[in-house]
mmCIF file of C-alpha atoms in Angstrom:
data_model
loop_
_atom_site.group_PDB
_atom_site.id
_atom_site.type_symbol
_atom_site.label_atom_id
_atom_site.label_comp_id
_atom_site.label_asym_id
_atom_site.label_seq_id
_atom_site.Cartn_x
_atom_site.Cartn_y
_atom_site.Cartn_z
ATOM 1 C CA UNK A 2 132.744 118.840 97.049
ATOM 2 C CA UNK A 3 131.352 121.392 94.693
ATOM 3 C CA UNK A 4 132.680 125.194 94.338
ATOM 4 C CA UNK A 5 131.818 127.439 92.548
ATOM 5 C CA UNK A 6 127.949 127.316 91.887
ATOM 6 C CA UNK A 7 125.720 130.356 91.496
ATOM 7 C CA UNK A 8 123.066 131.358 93.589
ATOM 8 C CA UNK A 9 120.704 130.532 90.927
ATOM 9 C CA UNK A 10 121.851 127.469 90.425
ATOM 10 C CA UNK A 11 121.942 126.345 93.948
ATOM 11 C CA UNK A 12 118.592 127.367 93.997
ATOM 12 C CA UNK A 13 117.210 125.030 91.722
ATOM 13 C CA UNK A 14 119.330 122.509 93.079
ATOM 14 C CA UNK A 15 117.249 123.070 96.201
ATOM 15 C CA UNK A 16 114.005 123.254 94.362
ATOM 16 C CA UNK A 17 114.908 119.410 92.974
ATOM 17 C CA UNK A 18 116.909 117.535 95.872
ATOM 18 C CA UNK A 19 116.007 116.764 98.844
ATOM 19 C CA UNK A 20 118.137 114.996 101.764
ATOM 20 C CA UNK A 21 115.661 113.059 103.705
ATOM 21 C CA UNK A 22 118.059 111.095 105.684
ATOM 22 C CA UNK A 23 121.460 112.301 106.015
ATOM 23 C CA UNK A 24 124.339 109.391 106.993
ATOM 24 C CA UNK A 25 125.414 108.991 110.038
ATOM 25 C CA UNK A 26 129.093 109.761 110.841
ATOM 26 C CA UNK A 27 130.514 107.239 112.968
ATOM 27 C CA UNK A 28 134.035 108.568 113.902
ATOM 28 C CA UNK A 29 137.110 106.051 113.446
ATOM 29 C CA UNK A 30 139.699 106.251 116.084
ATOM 30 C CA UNK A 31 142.936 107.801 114.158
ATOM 31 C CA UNK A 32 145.515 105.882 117.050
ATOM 32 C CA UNK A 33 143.843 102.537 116.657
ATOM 33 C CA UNK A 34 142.335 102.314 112.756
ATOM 34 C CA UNK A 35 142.958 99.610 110.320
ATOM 35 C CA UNK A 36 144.312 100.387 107.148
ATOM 36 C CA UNK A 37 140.659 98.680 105.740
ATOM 37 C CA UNK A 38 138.997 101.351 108.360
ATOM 38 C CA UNK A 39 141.152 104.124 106.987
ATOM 39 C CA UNK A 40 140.159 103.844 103.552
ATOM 40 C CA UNK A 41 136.573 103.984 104.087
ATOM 41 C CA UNK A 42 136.999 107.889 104.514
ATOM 42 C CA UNK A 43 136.753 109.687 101.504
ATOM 43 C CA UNK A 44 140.220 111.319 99.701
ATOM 44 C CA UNK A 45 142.204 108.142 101.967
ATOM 45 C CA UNK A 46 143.274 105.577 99.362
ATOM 46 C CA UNK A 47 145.019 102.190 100.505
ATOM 47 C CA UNK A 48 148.705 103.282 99.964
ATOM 48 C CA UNK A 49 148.227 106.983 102.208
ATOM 49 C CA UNK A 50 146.531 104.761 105.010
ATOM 50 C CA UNK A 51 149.473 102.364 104.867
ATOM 51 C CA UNK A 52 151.567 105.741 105.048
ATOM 52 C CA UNK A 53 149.354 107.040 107.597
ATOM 53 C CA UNK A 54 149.374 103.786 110.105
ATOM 54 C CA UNK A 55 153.588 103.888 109.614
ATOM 55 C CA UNK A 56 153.842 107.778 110.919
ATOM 56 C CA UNK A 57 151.397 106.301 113.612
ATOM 57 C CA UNK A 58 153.931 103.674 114.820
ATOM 58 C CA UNK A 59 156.942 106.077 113.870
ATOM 59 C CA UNK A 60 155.404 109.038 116.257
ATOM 60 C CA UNK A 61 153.848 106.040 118.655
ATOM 61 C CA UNK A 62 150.360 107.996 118.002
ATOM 62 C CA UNK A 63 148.792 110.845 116.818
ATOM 63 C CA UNK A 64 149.149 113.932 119.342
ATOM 64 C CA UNK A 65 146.525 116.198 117.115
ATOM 65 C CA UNK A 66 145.130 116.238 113.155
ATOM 66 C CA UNK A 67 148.016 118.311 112.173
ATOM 67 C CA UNK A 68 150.110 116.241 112.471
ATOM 68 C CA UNK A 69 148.242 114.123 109.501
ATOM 69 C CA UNK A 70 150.549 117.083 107.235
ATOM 70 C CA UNK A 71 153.261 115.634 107.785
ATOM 71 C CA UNK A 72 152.277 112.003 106.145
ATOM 72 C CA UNK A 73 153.784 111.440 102.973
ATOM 73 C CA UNK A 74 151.299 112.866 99.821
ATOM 74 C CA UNK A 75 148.747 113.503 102.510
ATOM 75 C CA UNK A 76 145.832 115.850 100.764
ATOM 76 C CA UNK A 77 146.952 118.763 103.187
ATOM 77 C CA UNK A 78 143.545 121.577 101.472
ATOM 78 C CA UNK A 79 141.391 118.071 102.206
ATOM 79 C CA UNK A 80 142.087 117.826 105.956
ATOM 80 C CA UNK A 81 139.031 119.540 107.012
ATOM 81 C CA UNK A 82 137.123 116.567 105.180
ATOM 82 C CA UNK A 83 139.021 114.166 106.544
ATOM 83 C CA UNK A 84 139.236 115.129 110.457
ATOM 84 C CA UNK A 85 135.327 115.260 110.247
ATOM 85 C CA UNK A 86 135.790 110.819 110.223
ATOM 86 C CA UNK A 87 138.617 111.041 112.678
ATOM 87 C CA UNK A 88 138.269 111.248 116.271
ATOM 88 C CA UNK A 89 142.195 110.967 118.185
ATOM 89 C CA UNK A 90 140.262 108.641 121.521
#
């Protein structure tokens, strides 16, 4: 995540990087994901997937990604990030 950059500088950042094979997202199932699964997605660190798998069993699942706002210290400006890893099936 990088903000702010320049035209010119993105540019050049253009003229010397290239992505030749971007990584595959394979979605992780938000109802049914480990805490070891959970942590695998960027901005999730062990203790917010613990808190994240206890709202699970608290609301017996996940109705929609909002609801991830809720969760204690969840990154609530990151949630765009995150829901890209997240499927709710």
């Amino acid at each position: 995540d990088v903000y702010g950059l320049t035209p010119e500088v993105i540019e050049r950042i253009h003229k010397e990087f290239t992505v030749k094979t971007p990584r595959k997202i394979v979605k992780i199932n938000l109802n049914k994901a480990s805490q070891e699964d959970l942590v695998k997605i960027q901005h999730i660190d062990y203790e917010l997937a613990a808190d994240i798998i206890d709202q699970r069993t608290l609301r017996e699942g996940f109705k929609n990604f909002n609801e991830l706002t809720k969760v204690k210290d969840f990154p609530i400006d990151k949630i765009e990030i995150i829901k890209l890893y997240l499927s709710l099936n």
